[in-house]
Short mmCIF file of C-alpha atoms in Angstrom, two decimals:
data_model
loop_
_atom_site.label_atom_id
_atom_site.label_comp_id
_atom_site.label_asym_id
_atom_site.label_seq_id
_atom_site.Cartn_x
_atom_site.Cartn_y
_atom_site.Cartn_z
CA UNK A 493 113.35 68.94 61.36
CA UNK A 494 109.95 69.12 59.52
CA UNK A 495 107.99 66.05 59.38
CA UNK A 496 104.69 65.17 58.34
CA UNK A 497 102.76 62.14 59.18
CA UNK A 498 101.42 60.32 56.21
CA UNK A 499 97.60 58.14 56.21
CA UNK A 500 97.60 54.07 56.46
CA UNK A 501 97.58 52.67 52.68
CA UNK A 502 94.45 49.88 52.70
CA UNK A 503 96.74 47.43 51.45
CA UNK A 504 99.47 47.61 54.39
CA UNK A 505 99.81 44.42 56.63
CA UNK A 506 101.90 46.09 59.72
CA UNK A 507 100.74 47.49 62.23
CA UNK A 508 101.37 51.90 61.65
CA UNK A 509 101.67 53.42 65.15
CA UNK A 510 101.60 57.60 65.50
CA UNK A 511 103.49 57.52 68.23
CA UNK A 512 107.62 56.58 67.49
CA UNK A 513 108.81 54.58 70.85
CA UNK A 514 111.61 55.80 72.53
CA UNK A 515 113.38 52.20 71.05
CA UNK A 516 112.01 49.74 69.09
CA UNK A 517 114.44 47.36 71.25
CA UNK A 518 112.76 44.53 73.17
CA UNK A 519 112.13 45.71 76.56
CA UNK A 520 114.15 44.31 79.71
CA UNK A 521 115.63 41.99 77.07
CA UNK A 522 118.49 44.28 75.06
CA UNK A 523 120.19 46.72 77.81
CA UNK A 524 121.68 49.96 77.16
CA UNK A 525 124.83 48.42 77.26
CA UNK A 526 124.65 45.41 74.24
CA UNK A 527 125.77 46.58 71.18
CA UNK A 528 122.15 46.12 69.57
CA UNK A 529 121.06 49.21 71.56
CA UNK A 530 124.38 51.28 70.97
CA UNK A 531 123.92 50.59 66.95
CA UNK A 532 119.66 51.45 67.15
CA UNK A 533 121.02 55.24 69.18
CA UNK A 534 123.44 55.47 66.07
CA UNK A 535 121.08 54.80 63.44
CA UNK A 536 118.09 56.71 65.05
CA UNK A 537 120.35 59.86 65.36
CA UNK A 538 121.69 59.34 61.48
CA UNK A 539 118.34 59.15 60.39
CA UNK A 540 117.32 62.68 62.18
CA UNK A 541 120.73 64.27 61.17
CA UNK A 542 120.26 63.02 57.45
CA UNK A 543 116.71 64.11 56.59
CA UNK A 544 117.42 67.55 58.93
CA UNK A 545 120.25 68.28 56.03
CA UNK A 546 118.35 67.32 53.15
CA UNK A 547 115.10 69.55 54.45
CA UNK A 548 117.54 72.45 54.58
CA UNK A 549 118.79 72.18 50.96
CA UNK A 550 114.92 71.00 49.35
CA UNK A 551 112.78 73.31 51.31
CA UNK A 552 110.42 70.09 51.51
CA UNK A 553 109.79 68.24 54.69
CA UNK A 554 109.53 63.90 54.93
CA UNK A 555 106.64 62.48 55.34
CA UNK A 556 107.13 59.92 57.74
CA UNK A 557 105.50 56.67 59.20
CA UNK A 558 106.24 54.41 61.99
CA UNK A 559 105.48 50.62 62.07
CA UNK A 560 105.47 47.75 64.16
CA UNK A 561 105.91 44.30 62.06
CA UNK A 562 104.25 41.03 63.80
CA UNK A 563 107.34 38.75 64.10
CA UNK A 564 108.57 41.62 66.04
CA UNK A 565 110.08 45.52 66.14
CA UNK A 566 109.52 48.07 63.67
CA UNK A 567 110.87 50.89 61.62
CA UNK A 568 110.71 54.61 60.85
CA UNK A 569 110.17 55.59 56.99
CA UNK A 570 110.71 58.75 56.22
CA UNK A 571 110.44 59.37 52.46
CA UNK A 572 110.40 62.36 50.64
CA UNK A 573 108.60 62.64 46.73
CA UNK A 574 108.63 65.60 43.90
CA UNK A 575 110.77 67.98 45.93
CA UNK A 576 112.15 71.15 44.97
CA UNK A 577 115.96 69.13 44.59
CA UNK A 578 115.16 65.58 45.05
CA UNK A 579 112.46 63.54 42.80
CA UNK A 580 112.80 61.27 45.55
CA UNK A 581 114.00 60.56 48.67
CA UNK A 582 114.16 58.12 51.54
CA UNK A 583 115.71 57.10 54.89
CA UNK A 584 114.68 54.36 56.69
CA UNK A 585 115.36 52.44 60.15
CA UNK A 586 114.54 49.38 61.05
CA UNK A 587 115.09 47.04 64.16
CA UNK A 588 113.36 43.90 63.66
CA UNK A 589 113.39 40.12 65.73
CA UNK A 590 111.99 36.86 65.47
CA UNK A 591 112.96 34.41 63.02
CA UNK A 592 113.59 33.88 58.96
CA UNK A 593 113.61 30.59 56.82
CA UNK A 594 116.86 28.99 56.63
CA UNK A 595 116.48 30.49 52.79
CA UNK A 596 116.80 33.32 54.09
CA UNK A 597 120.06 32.84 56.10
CA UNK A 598 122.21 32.72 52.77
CA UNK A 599 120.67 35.89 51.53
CA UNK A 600 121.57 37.56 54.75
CA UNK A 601 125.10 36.38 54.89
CA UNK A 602 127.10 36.48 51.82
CA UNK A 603 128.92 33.30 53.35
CA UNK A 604 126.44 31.12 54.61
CA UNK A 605 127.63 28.97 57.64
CA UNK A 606 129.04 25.35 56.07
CA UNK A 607 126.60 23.55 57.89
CA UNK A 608 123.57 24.89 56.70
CA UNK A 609 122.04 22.58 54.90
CA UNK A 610 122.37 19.63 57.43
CA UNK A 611 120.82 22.40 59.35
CA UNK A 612 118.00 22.80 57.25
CA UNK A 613 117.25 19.32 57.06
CA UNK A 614 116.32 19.19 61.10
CA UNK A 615 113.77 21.76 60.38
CA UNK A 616 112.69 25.41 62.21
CA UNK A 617 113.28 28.70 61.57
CA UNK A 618 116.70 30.89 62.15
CA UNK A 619 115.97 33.25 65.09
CA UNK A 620 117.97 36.73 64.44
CA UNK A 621 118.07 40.07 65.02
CA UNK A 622 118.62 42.89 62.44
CA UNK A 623 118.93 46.79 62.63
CA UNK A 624 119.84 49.18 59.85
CA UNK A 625 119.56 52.30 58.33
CA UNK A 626 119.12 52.88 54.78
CA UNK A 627 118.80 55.57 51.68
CA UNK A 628 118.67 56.13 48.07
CA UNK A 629 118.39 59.90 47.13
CA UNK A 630 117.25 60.49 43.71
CA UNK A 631 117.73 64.05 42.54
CA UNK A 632 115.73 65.86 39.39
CA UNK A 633 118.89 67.55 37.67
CA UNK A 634 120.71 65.21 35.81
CA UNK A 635 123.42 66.72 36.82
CA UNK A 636 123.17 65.93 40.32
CA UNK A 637 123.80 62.29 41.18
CA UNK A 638 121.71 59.87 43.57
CA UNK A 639 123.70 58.15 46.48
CA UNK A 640 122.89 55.01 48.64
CA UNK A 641 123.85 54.12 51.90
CA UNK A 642 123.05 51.48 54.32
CA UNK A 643 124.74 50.61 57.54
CA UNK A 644 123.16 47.69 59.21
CA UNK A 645 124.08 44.73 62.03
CA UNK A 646 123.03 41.54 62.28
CA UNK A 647 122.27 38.50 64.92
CA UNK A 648 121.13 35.28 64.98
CA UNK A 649 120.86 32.66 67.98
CA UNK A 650 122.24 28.94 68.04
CA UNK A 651 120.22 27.37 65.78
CA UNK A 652 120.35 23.39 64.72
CA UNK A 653 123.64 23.20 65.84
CA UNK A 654 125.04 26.31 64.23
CA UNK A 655 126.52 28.80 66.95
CA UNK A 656 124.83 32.32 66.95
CA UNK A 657 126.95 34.87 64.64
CA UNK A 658 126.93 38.48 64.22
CA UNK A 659 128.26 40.51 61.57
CA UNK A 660 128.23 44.35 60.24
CA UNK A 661 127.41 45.48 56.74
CA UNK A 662 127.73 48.28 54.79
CA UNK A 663 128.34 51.24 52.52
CA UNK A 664 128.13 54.45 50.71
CA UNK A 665 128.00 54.91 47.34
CA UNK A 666 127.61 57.46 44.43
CA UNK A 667 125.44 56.92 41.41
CA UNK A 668 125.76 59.94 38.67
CA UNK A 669 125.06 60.38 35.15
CA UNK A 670 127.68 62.12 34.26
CA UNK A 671 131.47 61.82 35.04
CA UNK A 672 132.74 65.11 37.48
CA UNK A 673 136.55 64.30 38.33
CA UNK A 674 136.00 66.43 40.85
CA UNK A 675 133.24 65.60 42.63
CA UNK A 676 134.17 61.71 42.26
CA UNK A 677 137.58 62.75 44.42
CA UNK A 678 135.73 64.71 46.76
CA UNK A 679 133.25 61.85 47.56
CA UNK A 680 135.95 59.00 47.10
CA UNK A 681 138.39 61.34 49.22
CA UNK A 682 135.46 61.55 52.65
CA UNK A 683 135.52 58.17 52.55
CA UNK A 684 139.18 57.35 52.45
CA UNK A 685 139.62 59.13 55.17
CA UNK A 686 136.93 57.43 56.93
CA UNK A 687 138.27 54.80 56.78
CA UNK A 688 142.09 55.81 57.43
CA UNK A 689 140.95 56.99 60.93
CA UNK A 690 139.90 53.18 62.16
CA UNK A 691 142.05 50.75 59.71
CA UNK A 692 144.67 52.32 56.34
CA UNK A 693 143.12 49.00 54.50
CA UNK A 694 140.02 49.43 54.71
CA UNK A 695 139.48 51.95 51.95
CA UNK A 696 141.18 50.48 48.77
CA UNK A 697 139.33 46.62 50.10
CA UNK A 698 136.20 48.19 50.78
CA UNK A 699 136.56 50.61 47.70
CA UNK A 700 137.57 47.26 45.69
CA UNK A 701 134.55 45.49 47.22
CA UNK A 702 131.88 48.30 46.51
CA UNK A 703 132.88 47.99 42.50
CA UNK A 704 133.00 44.29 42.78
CA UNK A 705 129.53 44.22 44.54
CA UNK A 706 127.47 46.93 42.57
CA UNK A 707 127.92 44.89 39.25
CA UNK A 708 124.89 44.37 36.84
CA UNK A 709 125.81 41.06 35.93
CA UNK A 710 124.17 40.99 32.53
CA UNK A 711 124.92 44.20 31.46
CA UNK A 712 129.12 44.39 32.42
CA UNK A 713 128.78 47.24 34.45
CA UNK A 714 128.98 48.94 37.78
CA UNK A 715 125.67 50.53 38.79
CA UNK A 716 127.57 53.52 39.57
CA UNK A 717 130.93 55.00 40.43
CA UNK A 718 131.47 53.31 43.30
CA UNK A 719 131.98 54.19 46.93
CA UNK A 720 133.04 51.45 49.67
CA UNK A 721 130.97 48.70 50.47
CA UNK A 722 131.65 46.14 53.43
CA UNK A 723 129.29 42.45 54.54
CA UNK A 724 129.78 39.83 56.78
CA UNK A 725 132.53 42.38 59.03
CA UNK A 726 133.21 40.67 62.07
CA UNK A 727 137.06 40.30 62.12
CA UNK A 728 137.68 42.64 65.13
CA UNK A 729 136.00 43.58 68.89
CA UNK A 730 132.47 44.69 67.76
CA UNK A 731 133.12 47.91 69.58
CA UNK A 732 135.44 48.95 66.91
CA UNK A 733 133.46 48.24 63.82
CA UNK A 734 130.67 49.76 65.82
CA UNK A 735 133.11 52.51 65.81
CA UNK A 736 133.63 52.58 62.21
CA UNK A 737 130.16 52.20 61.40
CA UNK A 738 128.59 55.05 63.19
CA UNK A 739 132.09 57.44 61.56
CA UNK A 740 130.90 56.26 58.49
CA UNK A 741 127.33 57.18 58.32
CA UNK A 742 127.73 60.55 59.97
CA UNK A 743 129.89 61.53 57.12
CA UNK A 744 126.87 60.82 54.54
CA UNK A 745 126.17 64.34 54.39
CA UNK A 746 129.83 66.02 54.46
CA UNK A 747 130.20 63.42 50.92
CA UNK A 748 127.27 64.14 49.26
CA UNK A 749 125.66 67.23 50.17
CA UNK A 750 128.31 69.68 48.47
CA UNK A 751 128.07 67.91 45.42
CA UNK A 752 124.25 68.60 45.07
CA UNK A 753 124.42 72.34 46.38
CA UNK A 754 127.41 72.79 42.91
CA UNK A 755 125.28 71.46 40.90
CA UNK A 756 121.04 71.43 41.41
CA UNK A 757 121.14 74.72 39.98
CA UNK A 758 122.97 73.49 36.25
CA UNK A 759 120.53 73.57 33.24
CA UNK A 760 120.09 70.30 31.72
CA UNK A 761 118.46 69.34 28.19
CA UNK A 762 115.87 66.65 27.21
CA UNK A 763 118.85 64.29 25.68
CA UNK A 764 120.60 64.96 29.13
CA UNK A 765 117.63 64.03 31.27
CA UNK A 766 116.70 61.12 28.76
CA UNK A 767 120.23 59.53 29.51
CA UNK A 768 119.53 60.23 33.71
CA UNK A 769 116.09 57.94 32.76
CA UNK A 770 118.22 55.35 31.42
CA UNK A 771 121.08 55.18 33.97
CA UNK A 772 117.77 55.14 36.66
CA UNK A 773 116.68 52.12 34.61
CA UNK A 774 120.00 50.09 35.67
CA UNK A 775 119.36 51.01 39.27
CA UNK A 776 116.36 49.37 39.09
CA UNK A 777 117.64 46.63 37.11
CA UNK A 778 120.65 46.13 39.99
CA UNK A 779 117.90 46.38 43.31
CA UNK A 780 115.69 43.84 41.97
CA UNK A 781 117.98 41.46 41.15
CA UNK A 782 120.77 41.82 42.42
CA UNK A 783 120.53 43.67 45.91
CA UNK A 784 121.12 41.43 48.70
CA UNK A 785 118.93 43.54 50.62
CA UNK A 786 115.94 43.36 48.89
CA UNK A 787 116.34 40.09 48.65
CA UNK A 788 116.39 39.33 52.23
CA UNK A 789 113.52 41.88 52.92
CA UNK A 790 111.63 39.75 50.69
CA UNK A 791 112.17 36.53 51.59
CA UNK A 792 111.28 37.30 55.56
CA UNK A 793 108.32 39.04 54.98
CA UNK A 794 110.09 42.93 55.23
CA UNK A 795 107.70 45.78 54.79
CA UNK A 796 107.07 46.72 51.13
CA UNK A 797 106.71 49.73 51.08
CA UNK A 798 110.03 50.12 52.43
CA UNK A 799 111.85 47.77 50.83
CA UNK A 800 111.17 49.45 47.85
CA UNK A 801 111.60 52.57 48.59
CA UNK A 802 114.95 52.68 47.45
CA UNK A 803 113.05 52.46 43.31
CA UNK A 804 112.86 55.69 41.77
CA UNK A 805 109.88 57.40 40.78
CA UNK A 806 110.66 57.13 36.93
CA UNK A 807 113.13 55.42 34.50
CA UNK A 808 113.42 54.62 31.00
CA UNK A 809 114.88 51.92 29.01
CA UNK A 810 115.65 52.40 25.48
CA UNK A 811 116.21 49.45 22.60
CA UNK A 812 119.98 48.77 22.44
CA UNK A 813 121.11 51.58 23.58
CA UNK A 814 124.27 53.01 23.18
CA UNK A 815 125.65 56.38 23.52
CA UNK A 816 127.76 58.25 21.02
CA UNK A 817 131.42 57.87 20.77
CA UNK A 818 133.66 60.77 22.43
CA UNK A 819 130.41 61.84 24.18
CA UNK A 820 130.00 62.79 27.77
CA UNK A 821 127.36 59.96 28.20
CA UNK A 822 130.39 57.47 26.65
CA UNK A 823 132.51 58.51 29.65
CA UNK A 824 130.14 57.82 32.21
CA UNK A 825 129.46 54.31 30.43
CA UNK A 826 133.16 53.33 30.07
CA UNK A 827 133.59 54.51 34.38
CA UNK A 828 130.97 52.28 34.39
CA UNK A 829 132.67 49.62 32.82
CA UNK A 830 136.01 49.74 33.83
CA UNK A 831 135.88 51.01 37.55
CA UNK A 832 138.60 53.70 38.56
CA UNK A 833 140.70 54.76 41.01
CA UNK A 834 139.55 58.65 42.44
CA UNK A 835 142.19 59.77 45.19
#
């Protein structure tokens, strides 16, 4: 896979390395055996795997960076801008350490434990461990839609009298502008069966849970069409949602990929790619305030550049907008607001 290295912004407060470590794992202290190193060998391959397949379709290679944060670990970013496909895209890994406000603790868990705030009042810091992968692939043909997925697992130590916890996370989902039945059951159908290999429920809860999740509150509407979304997954032996996990993310590219090589080819007009601006505009409204992820990112310091990478490079938002009745834009809007069922 192509990749070129990219210079140090000025304003950047981590530390950019050239050289990627072998593991961005703390030495002598997480074994080859824990499932922290395990999940980092899943990610790292996903992440070369991912941006391999998305070279071969753009022509373009990712510029990439490596980092090492202060607190502890790092991250590879490997982002990709004005492509020959993709306006933008990104794929990042991160393994990080150290410790987060207790703020920070409810952002990272969706259920926060029920002693946290007797917690908070003895003072400290939460120490934790987090490692992820994440994307958000924005494509120029308004036909073609962007996808996001993240797969991440999390740690944290006894702390104020709250026992250490660990949890998975994650999720793939599709974000078009317009509604293709067929595409929507191919991607939809990947992911069922996914899922069907490790646990039959998993798809319609985690199918249920993506809508649910992916809500702009104040607009009454899904950011996109959905996908399957998980958080706080720790009801089984780790090895088997470590299982899940890594089936999960290696099918990123079997979901998504077809879709883009049917349709980055389809001419578009200026009303079409006018109504991609504005569904790009509710991405952005959904990531910054919404997106659990961000907000964590944010409130422990996370890189910048990285957290946002997931923004694309342009949107639009128009003055009560509302597309015609019976129009193609109307059907994507009323998926949008009443979530279906694909396969």
């Amino acid at each position: 896979m192509r990749v070129a290295a990219v210079e140090k912004p000025t304003n950047w407060t981590e530390n950019y390395i050239q050289q990627v470590p072998v593991s961005l794992l703390r030495p002598g202290v997480d074994t080859q055996d824990t499932i922290r190193a395990k999940f980092e060998k899943v990610i790292r391959n996903a992440q070369d795997s991912i941006c391999a397949a998305i070279t071969e379709i753009d022509g373009k290679p990712f510029h990439q960076d490596a980092w090492t944060r202060e607190d502890g670990g790092g991250g590879i970013t490997r982002v990709l801008v004005d492509g020959n496909v993709w306006e933008k895209a990104g794929v990042n890994v991160s393994v990080v350490y150290g410790s987060m406000p207790p703020e920070a603790y409810r952002a990272a868990a969706g259920t926060p434990p029920a002693d946290l705030e007797k917690a908070k009042a003895a003072g400290g810091r939460v120490p934790f461990f987090a490692a992820g992968i994440s994307s958000v692939m924005h494509p120029k043909n308004p036909h073609c839609p962007t996808m996001h997925f993240n797969y991440r697992f999390f740690q944290t130590e006894d702390w104020n009298g709250i026992p250490g916890q660990w949890w998975f996370g994650g999720g793939t989902d599709i974000t078009p502008s317009y509604v293709v039945e067929e595409d929507m059951k191919h991607f939809h159908g990947t992911y069922k069966a996914v899922c069907d290999r490790h646990d039959p429920a998993f798809y319609p809860k985690f199918k249920k849970w993506c809508d649910e999740y992916f809500i702009i509150g104040h607009r009454k509407e899904t950011r996109g069409l959905g996908g399957i979304f998980f958080d706080d997954l720790n009801d089984r032996d780790a090895e088997k949602i470590l299982a899940f996990s890594t089936d999960a993310v290696n099918h990123v590219v079997e979901a998504y990929c077809p879709i883009i090589k049917k349709h980055m080819n389809d001419s578009f007009t200026e009303e079409q790619k006018q109504w991609q601006q504005i569904r790009r505009g509710r991405y952005v409204e959904f990531n910054l305030v919404y997106d659990r992820g961000t907000t964590f990112g944010l409130k422990t310091g996370g890189r910048i550049e990285s957290i946002l990478m997931s923004m694309p490079l342009t949107s639009r938002w128009e003055y009560c907008h509302e597309p015609a009745p019976g129009s193609p834009e109307a059907d994507l809007l009323d998926a949008a607001r009443h979530p279906r069922n694909w396969v």
